[in-house]
Short mmCIF file of C-alpha atoms and ligand atoms in Angstrom, two decimals:
data_model
loop_
_atom_site.label_atom_id
_atom_site.label_comp_id
_atom_site.label_asym_id
_atom_site.label_seq_id
_atom_site.Cartn_x
_atom_site.Cartn_y
_atom_site.Cartn_z
CA MET B 24 52.85 173.65 84.18
CA ILE B 25 50.95 176.95 83.95
CA PHE B 26 50.19 178.76 87.19
CA LEU B 27 47.78 181.68 87.59
CA THR B 28 47.55 184.05 90.51
CA GLY B 29 44.19 185.86 90.71
CA ALA B 30 42.66 182.62 89.39
CA THR B 31 39.43 183.20 91.34
CA GLY B 32 38.91 186.66 89.83
CA HIS B 33 37.26 187.71 86.56
CA PHE B 34 40.47 187.88 84.55
CA GLY B 35 41.84 184.64 85.96
CA LYS B 36 38.68 182.66 85.30
CA ALA B 37 38.38 183.99 81.76
CA THR B 38 42.01 183.02 81.09
CA ILE B 39 41.49 179.53 82.51
CA GLU B 40 38.47 179.10 80.22
CA PHE B 41 40.53 180.10 77.18
CA LEU B 42 43.39 177.78 78.16
CA LEU B 43 40.95 174.87 78.37
CA ILE B 44 39.19 175.80 75.09
CA LYS B 45 42.59 175.94 73.39
CA GLY B 46 43.38 172.39 74.48
CA ILE B 47 45.60 172.77 77.53
CA PRO B 48 44.82 169.80 79.81
CA ALA B 49 43.25 170.86 83.11
CA ALA B 50 45.93 168.81 84.89
CA ASN B 51 48.56 171.23 83.53
CA ILE B 52 46.92 174.32 85.03
CA ILE B 53 47.22 175.44 88.65
CA GLY B 54 45.30 178.36 90.13
CA LEU B 55 46.13 180.26 93.30
CA ALA B 56 43.30 180.57 95.81
CA ARG B 57 43.42 182.48 99.08
CA ASN B 58 41.71 179.69 100.99
CA GLU B 59 39.87 176.35 100.58
CA GLU B 60 36.51 178.11 100.33
CA LYS B 61 37.74 180.25 97.42
CA ALA B 62 39.35 177.20 95.79
CA LYS B 63 35.86 175.68 95.40
CA GLU B 64 35.26 178.28 92.66
CA LEU B 65 37.93 176.52 90.59
CA GLU B 66 36.44 173.02 90.95
CA LYS B 67 34.26 173.33 87.86
CA TYR B 68 37.34 173.75 85.66
CA GLY B 69 38.94 170.54 86.93
CA ILE B 70 42.28 172.33 87.37
CA GLN B 71 44.60 172.01 90.33
CA PHE B 72 44.80 174.68 93.00
CA ARG B 73 47.29 175.79 95.60
CA ILE B 74 46.61 178.01 98.58
CA GLY B 75 48.47 181.27 98.93
CA ASP B 76 48.10 184.94 99.72
CA TYR B 77 49.96 187.95 98.30
CA ASP B 78 50.48 189.07 101.91
CA ASP B 79 52.25 185.84 102.86
CA VAL B 80 55.48 185.27 100.96
CA THR B 81 56.03 181.81 102.49
CA SER B 82 52.68 180.59 101.15
CA LEU B 83 53.63 181.87 97.68
CA ILE B 84 57.05 180.19 97.69
CA LYS B 85 55.31 176.89 98.48
CA ALA B 86 52.62 177.48 95.85
CA PHE B 87 55.08 178.32 93.06
CA GLN B 88 57.17 175.12 93.34
CA GLY B 89 57.77 173.30 90.05
CA ILE B 90 55.86 175.69 87.78
CA GLU B 91 57.02 176.76 84.33
CA LYS B 92 54.97 179.84 83.51
CA LEU B 93 53.45 182.17 86.06
CA LEU B 94 50.60 184.42 84.99
CA PHE B 95 50.91 187.08 87.66
CA ILE B 96 47.58 188.91 87.71
CA SER B 97 48.00 192.23 89.49
CA GLY B 98 46.39 192.52 92.93
CA SER B 99 43.11 194.31 93.51
CA ASP B 100 43.95 196.06 96.80
CA VAL B 101 45.44 199.35 95.58
CA PHE B 102 46.60 200.29 99.07
CA LYS B 103 48.47 197.06 99.77
CA ARG B 104 49.61 195.82 96.42
CA ASP B 105 53.01 197.54 96.23
CA ALA B 106 54.24 195.28 99.03
CA GLN B 107 52.16 192.33 97.77
CA HIS B 108 53.76 192.49 94.33
CA VAL B 109 57.22 192.54 95.90
CA ASN B 110 56.19 189.36 97.76
CA VAL B 111 55.12 187.67 94.52
CA ILE B 112 58.42 188.51 92.80
CA ASP B 113 60.52 187.47 95.82
CA ALA B 114 58.62 184.18 96.01
CA ALA B 115 59.05 183.58 92.26
CA MET B 116 62.82 184.11 92.63
CA GLU B 117 63.00 181.79 95.63
CA ALA B 118 60.94 179.10 93.85
CA LYS B 119 63.05 179.54 90.68
CA VAL B 120 60.07 180.32 88.45
CA PRO B 121 61.47 180.48 84.90
CA HIS B 122 58.99 182.94 83.32
CA ILE B 123 56.56 185.56 84.66
CA ILE B 124 53.78 186.96 82.47
CA TYR B 125 52.54 190.04 84.28
CA THR B 126 49.22 191.83 83.66
CA SER B 127 50.47 195.38 83.69
CA PHE B 128 48.83 198.64 82.69
CA PHE B 129 48.93 200.61 79.47
CA ARG B 130 50.05 204.22 79.88
CA LYS B 131 51.51 206.91 77.68
CA ASP B 132 54.70 207.29 79.71
CA ASP B 133 56.30 206.38 83.04
CA SER B 134 56.15 209.80 84.67
CA PRO B 135 55.67 209.24 88.44
CA ASP B 136 53.14 212.07 88.81
CA SER B 137 50.51 211.02 86.28
CA PRO B 138 46.82 211.74 87.03
CA ILE B 139 46.47 208.16 88.17
CA ALA B 140 49.84 207.81 89.90
CA THR B 141 48.73 205.46 92.69
CA ILE B 142 47.64 202.88 90.15
CA ALA B 143 50.30 203.49 87.51
CA ASN B 144 53.31 203.58 89.82
CA THR B 145 52.60 200.10 91.19
CA HIS B 146 52.68 198.67 87.68
CA ILE B 147 55.76 200.66 86.68
CA ASN B 148 57.61 199.52 89.82
CA THR B 149 56.45 195.93 89.42
CA GLU B 150 57.74 195.80 85.84
CA ARG B 151 61.08 197.21 87.02
CA ASN B 152 61.29 194.75 89.93
CA ILE B 153 60.55 191.78 87.69
CA ILE B 154 63.30 192.85 85.29
CA LYS B 155 65.65 193.32 88.26
CA SER B 156 64.84 189.79 89.46
CA GLY B 157 66.45 188.36 86.31
CA ILE B 158 63.40 186.17 85.64
CA THR B 159 62.27 185.99 82.00
CA TYR B 160 59.28 188.28 81.65
CA THR B 161 56.41 189.22 79.39
CA PHE B 162 54.47 192.36 80.20
CA LEU B 163 50.90 192.65 79.04
CA GLN B 164 50.21 196.36 79.27
CA ASN B 165 46.46 196.02 79.44
CA ALA B 166 44.08 198.79 78.40
CA LEU B 167 41.30 200.11 80.58
CA TYR B 168 38.71 197.35 80.70
CA ALA B 169 35.57 198.07 78.68
CA GLU B 170 33.79 196.57 81.71
CA ALA B 171 35.01 199.60 83.72
CA MET B 172 33.12 202.01 81.44
CA PRO B 173 29.97 202.20 83.60
CA MET B 174 32.24 203.99 86.10
CA PHE B 175 32.55 206.78 83.51
CA LEU B 176 29.15 206.53 81.83
CA GLY B 177 27.01 206.31 84.94
CA PRO B 178 24.37 203.68 85.74
CA ASP B 179 21.63 204.98 83.45
CA VAL B 180 23.36 206.50 80.44
CA THR B 181 20.49 205.91 78.03
CA HIS B 182 18.31 208.26 80.12
CA THR B 183 20.83 210.71 81.55
CA GLY B 184 23.37 210.94 78.72
CA ILE B 185 27.10 210.95 79.45
CA TYR B 186 28.24 213.36 82.14
CA THR B 187 31.98 212.99 82.67
CA PRO B 188 34.84 215.52 82.55
CA ALA B 189 36.93 213.72 79.92
CA GLY B 190 36.84 216.52 77.34
CA ASP B 191 38.03 215.32 73.95
CA GLY B 192 40.32 212.68 75.49
CA LYS B 193 40.39 209.16 74.09
CA ALA B 194 41.18 205.68 75.39
CA PRO B 195 41.47 202.27 73.70
CA PHE B 196 38.89 200.52 75.93
CA THR B 197 39.19 196.74 75.54
CA THR B 198 37.08 193.85 76.78
CA ARG B 199 38.55 191.85 79.64
CA LYS B 200 37.66 188.74 77.61
CA ASP B 201 39.93 189.81 74.74
CA LEU B 202 42.73 190.63 77.18
CA ALA B 203 42.31 187.25 78.87
CA GLU B 204 42.45 185.44 75.52
CA ALA B 205 45.66 187.30 74.65
CA ALA B 206 47.12 186.23 78.01
CA ALA B 207 46.12 182.61 77.33
CA ASN B 208 47.81 182.74 73.91
CA VAL B 209 51.00 184.14 75.42
CA LEU B 210 50.96 181.36 78.03
CA ILE B 211 50.56 178.67 75.38
CA GLN B 212 52.94 179.96 72.72
CA GLY B 213 56.71 180.44 72.69
CA GLY B 214 58.51 183.53 71.46
CA HIS B 215 57.15 186.01 74.01
CA GLU B 216 60.24 186.08 76.22
CA ASN B 217 61.33 189.49 77.51
CA LYS B 218 58.70 191.41 75.56
CA TYR B 219 56.41 194.31 76.40
CA TYR B 220 53.03 194.20 74.66
CA LYS B 221 50.56 197.03 74.32
CA THR B 222 47.46 194.95 74.86
CA VAL B 223 45.00 197.67 73.92
CA ASN B 224 42.23 198.08 71.39
CA ILE B 225 43.24 198.98 67.85
CA GLU B 226 41.31 202.25 68.04
CA ASN B 227 41.05 204.97 70.68
CA TYR B 228 37.53 206.10 71.55
CA SER B 229 36.38 209.50 72.79
CA PHE B 230 33.15 210.01 74.70
CA HIS B 231 31.85 212.01 71.69
CA GLU B 232 32.23 208.82 69.66
CA ILE B 233 30.70 206.70 72.42
CA ALA B 234 27.67 209.05 72.62
CA ARG B 235 27.29 208.89 68.83
CA LEU B 236 27.39 205.07 68.85
CA LEU B 237 24.95 204.90 71.78
CA THR B 238 22.58 207.19 69.86
CA GLU B 239 22.86 204.93 66.81
CA LEU B 240 22.32 201.75 68.82
CA THR B 241 19.42 202.94 70.97
CA GLY B 242 17.68 205.26 68.49
CA LYS B 243 17.63 207.85 71.29
CA GLU B 244 19.67 211.04 71.25
CA ILE B 245 22.45 210.47 73.82
CA HIS B 246 24.39 213.62 74.64
CA TYR B 247 27.89 213.89 76.04
CA MET B 248 28.52 216.68 78.50
CA SER B 249 32.00 217.28 79.89
CA PRO B 250 31.65 219.42 83.03
CA ASP B 251 34.43 221.23 84.82
CA PRO B 252 36.33 218.58 86.89
CA SER B 253 35.69 220.43 90.18
CA GLU B 254 31.93 220.62 89.46
CA TYR B 255 32.00 216.88 88.70
CA LYS B 256 33.75 216.09 92.00
CA GLU B 257 31.14 218.16 93.83
CA THR B 258 28.32 216.26 92.08
CA LEU B 259 29.82 212.91 93.13
CA LYS B 260 30.26 214.14 96.70
CA LYS B 261 26.64 215.29 96.86
CA ALA B 262 25.60 211.87 95.56
CA GLY B 263 27.33 210.35 98.63
CA MET B 264 30.42 208.85 97.00
CA PRO B 265 33.31 208.38 99.48
CA ASP B 266 36.35 210.67 98.95
CA ALA B 267 38.70 207.77 98.11
CA SER B 268 36.35 206.55 95.37
CA ILE B 269 35.96 210.08 94.00
CA ALA B 270 39.76 210.38 93.83
CA GLY B 271 40.00 207.05 91.99
CA VAL B 272 37.28 207.75 89.43
CA THR B 273 38.36 211.33 88.73
CA GLY B 274 42.01 210.25 88.42
CA PHE B 275 41.07 207.84 85.63
CA ILE B 276 38.87 210.43 83.91
CA GLU B 277 41.60 213.07 84.13
CA GLY B 278 43.98 210.51 82.63
CA ILE B 279 41.61 210.04 79.70
CA ARG B 280 41.15 213.83 79.34
CA VAL B 281 44.88 214.50 79.05
CA GLY B 282 45.54 211.56 76.72
CA TYR B 283 47.44 209.42 79.26
CA PHE B 284 45.67 206.29 78.00
CA GLU B 285 45.67 207.14 74.30
CA ALA B 286 47.62 204.50 72.37
CA ASP B 287 49.64 204.99 69.21
CA HIS B 288 50.23 201.26 68.73
CA SER B 289 48.51 198.00 69.58
CA ASP B 290 49.87 194.44 69.74
CA LEU B 291 46.50 192.92 70.51
CA GLU B 292 45.37 191.94 67.03
CA ILE B 293 48.58 189.98 66.49
CA LEU B 294 48.35 188.28 69.89
CA LEU B 295 44.70 187.37 69.28
CA GLY B 296 45.04 186.46 65.61
CA ARG B 297 41.88 188.52 64.99
CA LYS B 298 40.55 191.99 65.64
CA PRO B 299 39.52 192.74 69.23
CA ALA B 300 35.89 193.68 69.94
CA GLY B 301 35.30 197.28 68.87
CA MET B 302 33.29 199.93 70.66
CA LYS B 303 30.02 199.20 68.83
CA GLU B 304 30.16 195.57 69.94
CA ILE B 305 31.17 196.63 73.46
CA LEU B 306 28.26 199.07 73.73
CA LYS B 307 25.76 196.58 72.31
CA ALA B 308 26.64 194.23 75.16
CA TYR B 309 26.55 197.13 77.63
CA ILE B 310 23.09 198.25 76.65
P1 NAP Z 405 39.08 190.73 90.37
O1 NAP Z 405 37.92 190.01 89.78
O2 NAP Z 405 38.85 191.66 91.50
O3 NAP Z 405 40.15 189.62 90.81
C1 NAP Z 405 41.24 189.90 91.62
C2 NAP Z 405 41.94 188.60 91.94
O4 NAP Z 405 43.07 188.88 92.78
C3 NAP Z 405 41.06 187.61 92.72
O5 NAP Z 405 41.36 186.30 92.32
C4 NAP Z 405 41.52 187.84 94.16
O6 NAP Z 405 41.28 186.74 95.02
C5 NAP Z 405 43.00 188.02 93.92
N1 NAP Z 405 43.61 188.62 95.09
C6 NAP Z 405 43.35 189.85 95.62
N2 NAP Z 405 44.07 190.02 96.73
C7 NAP Z 405 44.80 188.88 96.92
C8 NAP Z 405 45.71 188.44 97.89
N3 NAP Z 405 46.01 189.20 98.96
N4 NAP Z 405 46.28 187.23 97.74
C9 NAP Z 405 45.97 186.44 96.69
N5 NAP Z 405 45.09 186.78 95.74
C10 NAP Z 405 44.50 188.00 95.86
O7 NAP Z 405 39.85 191.56 89.25
P2 NAP Z 405 39.91 191.22 87.68
O8 NAP Z 405 38.78 191.86 86.99
O9 NAP Z 405 40.14 189.75 87.54
O10 NAP Z 405 41.19 192.03 87.24
C11 NAP Z 405 42.48 191.53 87.51
C12 NAP Z 405 43.36 192.67 87.94
O11 NAP Z 405 43.38 193.67 86.92
C13 NAP Z 405 42.88 193.42 89.19
O12 NAP Z 405 43.30 192.77 90.36
C14 NAP Z 405 43.51 194.79 89.00
O13 NAP Z 405 44.87 194.78 89.43
C15 NAP Z 405 43.49 194.96 87.50
N6 NAP Z 405 42.36 195.78 87.00
C16 NAP Z 405 42.53 196.36 85.79
C17 NAP Z 405 41.50 197.14 85.26
C18 NAP Z 405 41.67 197.79 83.92
O14 NAP Z 405 40.78 198.60 83.54
N7 NAP Z 405 42.70 197.47 83.17
C19 NAP Z 405 40.30 197.31 85.96
C20 NAP Z 405 40.16 196.68 87.18
C21 NAP Z 405 41.21 195.91 87.70
P3 NAP Z 405 39.86 186.57 95.79
O15 NAP Z 405 38.93 185.92 94.77
O16 NAP Z 405 40.18 185.72 96.93
O17 NAP Z 405 39.37 187.94 96.17
#
């Protein structure tokens, strides 16, 4: 029995779709939903659901009974998820879950003071806590989603060009769909026990390269300008962005600038059995 947390989110739904396409019977898939209303979103897949909340360890213990593989999709509340992830691991131990596949985060190293420490440290600690639990694990160290690129490119890149302080930094942006298919394959196949995978694109892309590809695809000259980070923060503030959001966005961009997301290896092609979508394909869909 395969169980997914985050089943009602983008990653969870995409993974469920791949599991079904690949022939896993709907009756063998269970999704976690926070409440009955949310569970309705899973009806169209014909899968089972159980109610539970990352904030409520008792609900998770109940939900995890009798499952074989748990796809633990990281929580979306960056301020609460440290404690929530501890709840998920505690519940998995209590319910004797044999194998956790965790959607982690690709990073260059585990230094606790990275530019995006709030995000990174949760994943680093969650990986460590899962190992400590003694439960068999597989860590999918997912790249930055290609779908998150508008956060860096701005809403109207074909008119304004790219204005983001990432310098010459590069990142292996990857579509969430490819990452979800890799997760589905890991759930279906054997041989992934106690492994870390760098689930990232096979190439790293700079914003120079992205501007060049956008120019090629649109036939319009798209420029990339990398301002001073403090000027950029000021611009976002003047545009009315809340301080917490500015800190989040600029943390990611600083991470790209200093190479924190640049990968020297990728396991994704092997997990997918094909090449992941490259930047040209990603940008075509974006435009
Ligand atoms: P998403 O669409 O926001 O889905 C998040 C899922 O987590 C939803 O199913 C949500 O349930 C569930 N959830 C949140 N809080 C919960 C709680 N207290 N108890 C139980 N379930 C809870 O995010 P996504 O696009 O699928 O991405 C999956 C995860 O990847 C995110 O949560 C985040 O950790 C991470 N992420 C990675 C990147 C990247 O670039 N690599 C970018 C964004 C996010 P509801 O439907 O009830 O809200």
